[in-house]
Amino acid sequence: MRGPRVLCVAGDDPGAGAGLQRDRATVERLGGRFLGVVAVRTVQDQGGLRSVAVEPAEQIAAGIRSALEGGVDAVKTGALGGAAAVEAVAAALADHPAVPLVVDPVRAASKTAAAGVLLLDEPGWEALRRLLLPLAAVVTPNQPEFGDGRDYTGCAAVLVTGGHGGGDQVVDRLLRPGVPPVLYANPRLPGGHRVHGTGCALSSALATGLGRGAPLERAVAEAIQAVRQLLQE
């Protein structure tokens, strides 16, 4: 049986630690078929993120539509750069509501080497909140991205990752309107804060599970374990 076809729309990371490179490694490791569309191109090194260049919106939209025409079982978005790219992604996906969408609302790199360099600027964030979050089956912010949660009101599901918290356990929270929160608690692994691209791995693993047809709670549990395995390598 062939694995799910997972379309990832995100940034190109030449260091291969995050972005589409991490997405591809995760999807293929989990038995899926990776399809990728570059939304932003980055310059990164050991010092962190140095620059971001957003691809033309029409090129991003054309890549997504081409992939969808060939058949896609799930979609994951990561770094999108700006409003025009977000609008192009939302427009291309709007006619495919049956395809589960995982949105990783990444706005800034975990480490930056140049002040003011963002993976999603403020107009882009407003466009994502208005256009893309309502299409998502699940959104995967970390704790700083989630904040007080007001920006995620109305989302079908939000998985708030707990890696930024303290203590001996990492607690990820699956939040859905009208449903009690589901907590996923696991022992904190040493050195996890030094690993690049865990958010990319989680969201692409989750998309792979949903693309395979797994229920959301099981897909979340399996995605968390996939990241934990990555951290132990």
Tab-separated table of C-alpha atoms in Angstrom:
chain	number	residue	atom	x	y	z
A	1	MET	CA	0.000	0.000	0.000
A	2	ARG	CA	1.382	3.387	-0.976
A	3	GLY	CA	1.858	6.007	1.695
A	4	PRO	CA	0.016	9.332	1.852
A	5	ARG	CA	0.973	12.112	-0.509
A	6	VAL	CA	1.896	15.109	1.658
A	7	LEU	CA	2.291	18.552	0.112
A	8	CYS	CA	4.533	20.848	2.153
A	9	VAL	CA	4.599	24.577	1.379
A	10	ALA	CA	7.381	26.173	3.378
A	11	GLY	CA	10.890	27.602	3.369
A	12	ASP	CA	14.046	26.231	1.840
A	13	ASP	CA	16.729	25.697	4.498
A	14	PRO	CA	20.142	25.165	2.870
A	15	GLY	CA	21.451	23.750	6.149
A	16	ALA	CA	18.814	20.993	5.889
A	17	GLY	CA	17.934	21.304	9.558
A	18	ALA	CA	14.466	22.766	9.122
A	19	GLY	CA	12.014	23.856	6.455
A	20	LEU	CA	11.251	21.709	3.455
A	21	GLN	CA	14.363	19.626	3.984
A	22	ARG	CA	13.174	18.601	7.446
A	23	ASP	CA	9.653	18.098	6.087
A	24	ARG	CA	10.884	15.760	3.389
A	25	ALA	CA	12.979	13.684	5.775
A	26	THR	CA	10.046	13.362	8.180
A	27	VAL	CA	7.395	12.498	5.605
A	28	GLU	CA	9.552	9.896	3.895
A	29	ARG	CA	10.680	8.385	7.190
A	30	LEU	CA	7.028	7.855	8.088
A	31	GLY	CA	6.316	6.151	4.778
A	32	GLY	CA	4.715	9.070	2.993
A	33	ARG	CA	5.382	10.613	-0.397
A	34	PHE	CA	6.759	14.144	-0.134
A	35	LEU	CA	5.655	16.933	-2.465
A	36	GLY	CA	7.177	20.360	-1.905
A	37	VAL	CA	6.613	23.958	-2.940
A	38	VAL	CA	9.163	26.597	-1.927
A	39	ALA	CA	7.526	29.713	-0.455
A	40	VAL	CA	10.669	31.408	0.861
A	41	ARG	CA	14.381	30.947	0.354
A	42	THR	CA	16.587	31.497	3.360
A	43	VAL	CA	20.249	32.055	4.100
A	44	GLN	CA	21.149	30.321	7.363
A	45	ASP	CA	24.293	29.136	9.071
A	46	GLN	CA	25.497	28.234	12.540
A	47	GLY	CA	24.834	31.801	13.642
A	48	GLY	CA	21.180	31.593	12.668
A	49	LEU	CA	18.858	33.058	10.050
A	50	ARG	CA	20.472	35.818	7.971
A	51	SER	CA	18.017	36.611	5.180
A	52	VAL	CA	14.643	35.626	3.716
A	53	ALA	CA	13.491	36.026	0.106
A	54	VAL	CA	9.834	35.307	-0.690
A	55	GLU	CA	9.055	33.517	-3.933
A	56	PRO	CA	6.553	35.138	-6.356
A	57	ALA	CA	2.978	34.498	-5.240
A	58	GLU	CA	1.882	33.265	-8.668
A	59	GLN	CA	4.706	30.724	-8.679
A	60	ILE	CA	3.701	29.423	-5.245
A	61	ALA	CA	0.056	29.133	-6.306
A	62	ALA	CA	0.967	27.362	-9.539
A	63	GLY	CA	3.062	24.808	-7.671
A	64	ILE	CA	0.256	24.076	-5.225
A	65	ARG	CA	-2.360	23.725	-7.942
A	66	SER	CA	-0.113	21.418	-9.955
A	67	ALA	CA	0.385	19.165	-6.927
A	68	LEU	CA	-3.321	19.133	-6.108
A	69	GLU	CA	-4.192	18.165	-9.667
A	70	GLY	CA	-1.912	15.143	-9.324
A	71	GLY	CA	-3.513	14.115	-6.027
A	72	VAL	CA	-2.656	15.080	-2.455
A	73	ASP	CA	-3.764	13.452	0.809
A	74	ALA	CA	-2.696	16.231	3.208
A	75	VAL	CA	-1.080	19.672	3.145
A	76	LYS	CA	1.291	21.316	5.620
A	77	THR	CA	2.358	24.963	5.549
A	78	GLY	CA	5.358	26.465	7.290
A	79	ALA	CA	7.251	29.699	6.623
A	80	LEU	CA	5.364	31.759	4.040
A	81	GLY	CA	7.139	35.095	4.214
A	82	GLY	CA	4.429	37.670	3.560
A	83	ALA	CA	0.813	38.470	2.794
A	84	ALA	CA	0.949	37.865	-0.950
A	85	ALA	CA	2.263	34.341	-0.427
A	86	VAL	CA	-0.345	33.600	2.249
A	87	GLU	CA	-3.121	34.859	0.006
A	88	ALA	CA	-1.864	32.689	-2.857
A	89	VAL	CA	-1.771	29.594	-0.644
A	90	ALA	CA	-5.242	30.212	0.763
A	91	ALA	CA	-6.728	30.778	-2.685
A	92	ALA	CA	-5.143	27.619	-4.079
A	93	LEU	CA	-6.381	25.487	-1.166
A	94	ALA	CA	-9.863	26.954	-0.808
A	95	ASP	CA	-11.382	24.600	-3.384
A	96	HIS	CA	-10.024	21.495	-1.626
A	97	PRO	CA	-11.686	21.480	1.808
A	98	ALA	CA	-11.574	17.667	2.019
A	99	VAL	CA	-7.758	17.677	2.076
A	100	PRO	CA	-6.614	18.092	5.705
A	101	LEU	CA	-4.419	21.139	6.234
A	102	VAL	CA	-1.850	21.513	9.012
A	103	VAL	CA	-0.664	25.091	9.563
A	104	ASP	CA	2.603	25.694	11.397
A	105	PRO	CA	2.289	29.455	12.106
A	106	VAL	CA	6.022	30.073	12.113
A	107	ARG	CA	6.893	33.764	12.244
A	108	ALA	CA	10.485	33.939	13.479
A	109	ALA	CA	13.425	31.540	13.493
A	110	SER	CA	14.520	30.033	16.783
A	111	LYS	CA	17.928	31.674	16.201
A	112	THR	CA	18.572	34.820	14.161
A	113	ALA	CA	21.844	36.387	13.113
A	114	ALA	CA	20.370	39.518	11.522
A	115	ALA	CA	18.017	41.854	13.348
A	116	GLY	CA	14.501	42.150	11.971
A	117	VAL	CA	14.622	39.111	9.686
A	118	LEU	CA	11.302	37.241	9.892
A	119	LEU	CA	9.908	34.100	8.286
A	120	LEU	CA	6.461	35.745	8.247
A	121	ASP	CA	6.072	39.516	8.505
A	122	GLU	CA	3.220	41.288	10.306
A	123	PRO	CA	0.985	41.771	7.222
A	124	GLY	CA	1.623	38.120	6.409
A	125	TRP	CA	0.561	37.087	9.913
A	126	GLU	CA	-2.663	39.090	9.635
A	127	ALA	CA	-3.401	37.439	6.285
A	128	LEU	CA	-2.624	33.994	7.693
A	129	ARG	CA	-4.879	34.572	10.698
A	130	ARG	CA	-7.712	35.809	8.494
A	131	LEU	CA	-7.442	33.485	5.482
A	132	LEU	CA	-5.486	30.343	6.297
A	133	LEU	CA	-6.291	29.473	9.910
A	134	PRO	CA	-10.006	29.010	9.119
A	135	LEU	CA	-9.064	26.387	6.498
A	136	ALA	CA	-6.836	24.371	8.832
A	137	ALA	CA	-7.723	21.008	10.334
A	138	VAL	CA	-5.143	21.797	13.027
A	139	VAL	CA	-2.696	24.604	13.794
A	140	THR	CA	0.576	23.905	15.632
A	141	PRO	CA	1.891	26.991	17.472
A	142	ASN	CA	4.531	26.773	20.160
A	143	GLN	CA	3.822	28.534	23.452
A	144	PRO	CA	5.251	31.941	22.440
A	145	GLU	CA	3.324	31.816	19.150
A	146	PHE	CA	0.112	30.862	20.952
A	147	GLY	CA	0.343	33.643	23.516
A	148	ASP	CA	-3.011	34.196	25.187
A	149	GLY	CA	-4.778	32.219	22.465
A	150	ARG	CA	-6.952	35.036	21.167
A	151	ASP	CA	-5.491	34.843	17.664
A	152	TYR	CA	-6.563	31.206	17.415
A	153	THR	CA	-10.214	31.640	18.415
A	154	GLY	CA	-12.384	29.821	15.921
A	155	CYS	CA	-9.746	27.319	14.773
A	156	ALA	CA	-10.993	23.755	14.371
A	157	ALA	CA	-8.084	22.459	16.464
A	158	VAL	CA	-4.903	23.899	17.950
A	159	LEU	CA	-1.966	21.807	19.123
A	160	VAL	CA	0.082	23.995	21.474
A	161	THR	CA	3.525	22.463	21.752
A	162	GLY	CA	5.143	22.505	25.165
A	163	GLY	CA	8.847	22.465	24.416
A	164	HIS	CA	9.316	26.063	25.564
A	165	GLY	CA	7.955	25.301	29.017
A	166	GLY	CA	9.997	24.387	32.059
A	167	GLY	CA	10.075	21.328	34.250
A	168	ASP	CA	10.882	17.688	33.726
A	169	GLN	CA	7.924	17.065	31.425
A	170	VAL	CA	6.874	18.454	28.054
A	171	VAL	CA	3.110	18.873	27.913
A	172	ASP	CA	1.526	19.384	24.496
A	173	ARG	CA	-2.108	20.499	24.527
A	174	LEU	CA	-4.725	19.715	21.875
A	175	LEU	CA	-7.453	22.338	22.086
A	176	ARG	CA	-10.799	22.201	20.261
A	177	PRO	CA	-13.974	24.245	20.712
A	178	GLY	CA	-16.476	22.501	22.967
A	179	VAL	CA	-14.150	19.586	23.719
A	180	PRO	CA	-12.035	19.111	26.875
A	181	PRO	CA	-8.308	19.648	26.208
A	182	VAL	CA	-6.255	16.552	25.502
A	183	LEU	CA	-2.845	16.611	27.173
A	184	TYR	CA	0.176	14.699	25.913
A	185	ALA	CA	2.810	14.591	28.661
A	186	ASN	CA	6.259	13.094	28.075
A	187	PRO	CA	9.586	13.283	29.908
A	188	ARG	CA	11.724	16.160	28.684
A	189	LEU	CA	14.673	14.908	26.657
A	190	PRO	CA	18.109	16.455	27.249
A	191	GLY	CA	19.457	18.744	24.562
A	192	GLY	CA	16.143	19.234	22.805
A	193	HIS	CA	16.544	23.017	22.739
A	194	ARG	CA	19.635	22.621	20.540
A	195	VAL	CA	17.858	20.642	17.792
A	196	HIS	CA	16.777	22.683	14.767
A	197	GLY	CA	13.484	22.064	12.972
A	198	THR	CA	11.401	20.224	15.572
A	199	GLY	CA	8.338	22.343	14.771
A	200	CYS	CA	8.691	21.485	11.085
A	201	ALA	CA	9.037	17.798	11.917
A	202	LEU	CA	5.960	17.822	14.152
A	203	SER	CA	3.687	19.522	11.655
A	204	SER	CA	4.820	17.396	8.709
A	205	ALA	CA	4.498	14.210	10.791
A	206	LEU	CA	1.001	15.273	11.786
A	207	ALA	CA	0.073	15.930	8.162
A	208	THR	CA	1.395	12.490	7.233
A	209	GLY	CA	-0.794	10.856	9.877
A	210	LEU	CA	-3.890	12.775	8.820
A	211	GLY	CA	-3.142	11.997	5.185
A	212	ARG	CA	-3.065	8.320	6.098
A	213	GLY	CA	-6.551	8.689	7.577
A	214	ALA	CA	-5.661	8.557	11.282
A	215	PRO	CA	-8.058	10.320	13.682
A	216	LEU	CA	-6.686	13.606	14.953
A	217	GLU	CA	-5.829	12.504	18.509
A	218	ARG	CA	-3.939	9.456	17.266
A	219	ALA	CA	-2.179	11.464	14.551
A	220	VAL	CA	-1.039	13.958	17.202
A	221	ALA	CA	0.280	11.197	19.478
A	222	GLU	CA	2.188	9.585	16.618
A	223	ALA	CA	3.626	12.940	15.482
A	224	ILE	CA	4.870	13.697	18.998
A	225	GLN	CA	6.589	10.327	19.164
A	226	ALA	CA	8.198	10.936	15.767
A	227	VAL	CA	9.734	14.161	17.102
A	228	ARG	CA	10.895	12.435	20.269
A	229	GLN	CA	12.636	9.821	18.166
A	230	LEU	CA	14.340	12.612	16.210
A	231	LEU	CA	15.566	14.183	19.453
A	232	GLN	CA	17.088	10.897	20.590
A	233	GLU	CA	19.143	10.319	17.460
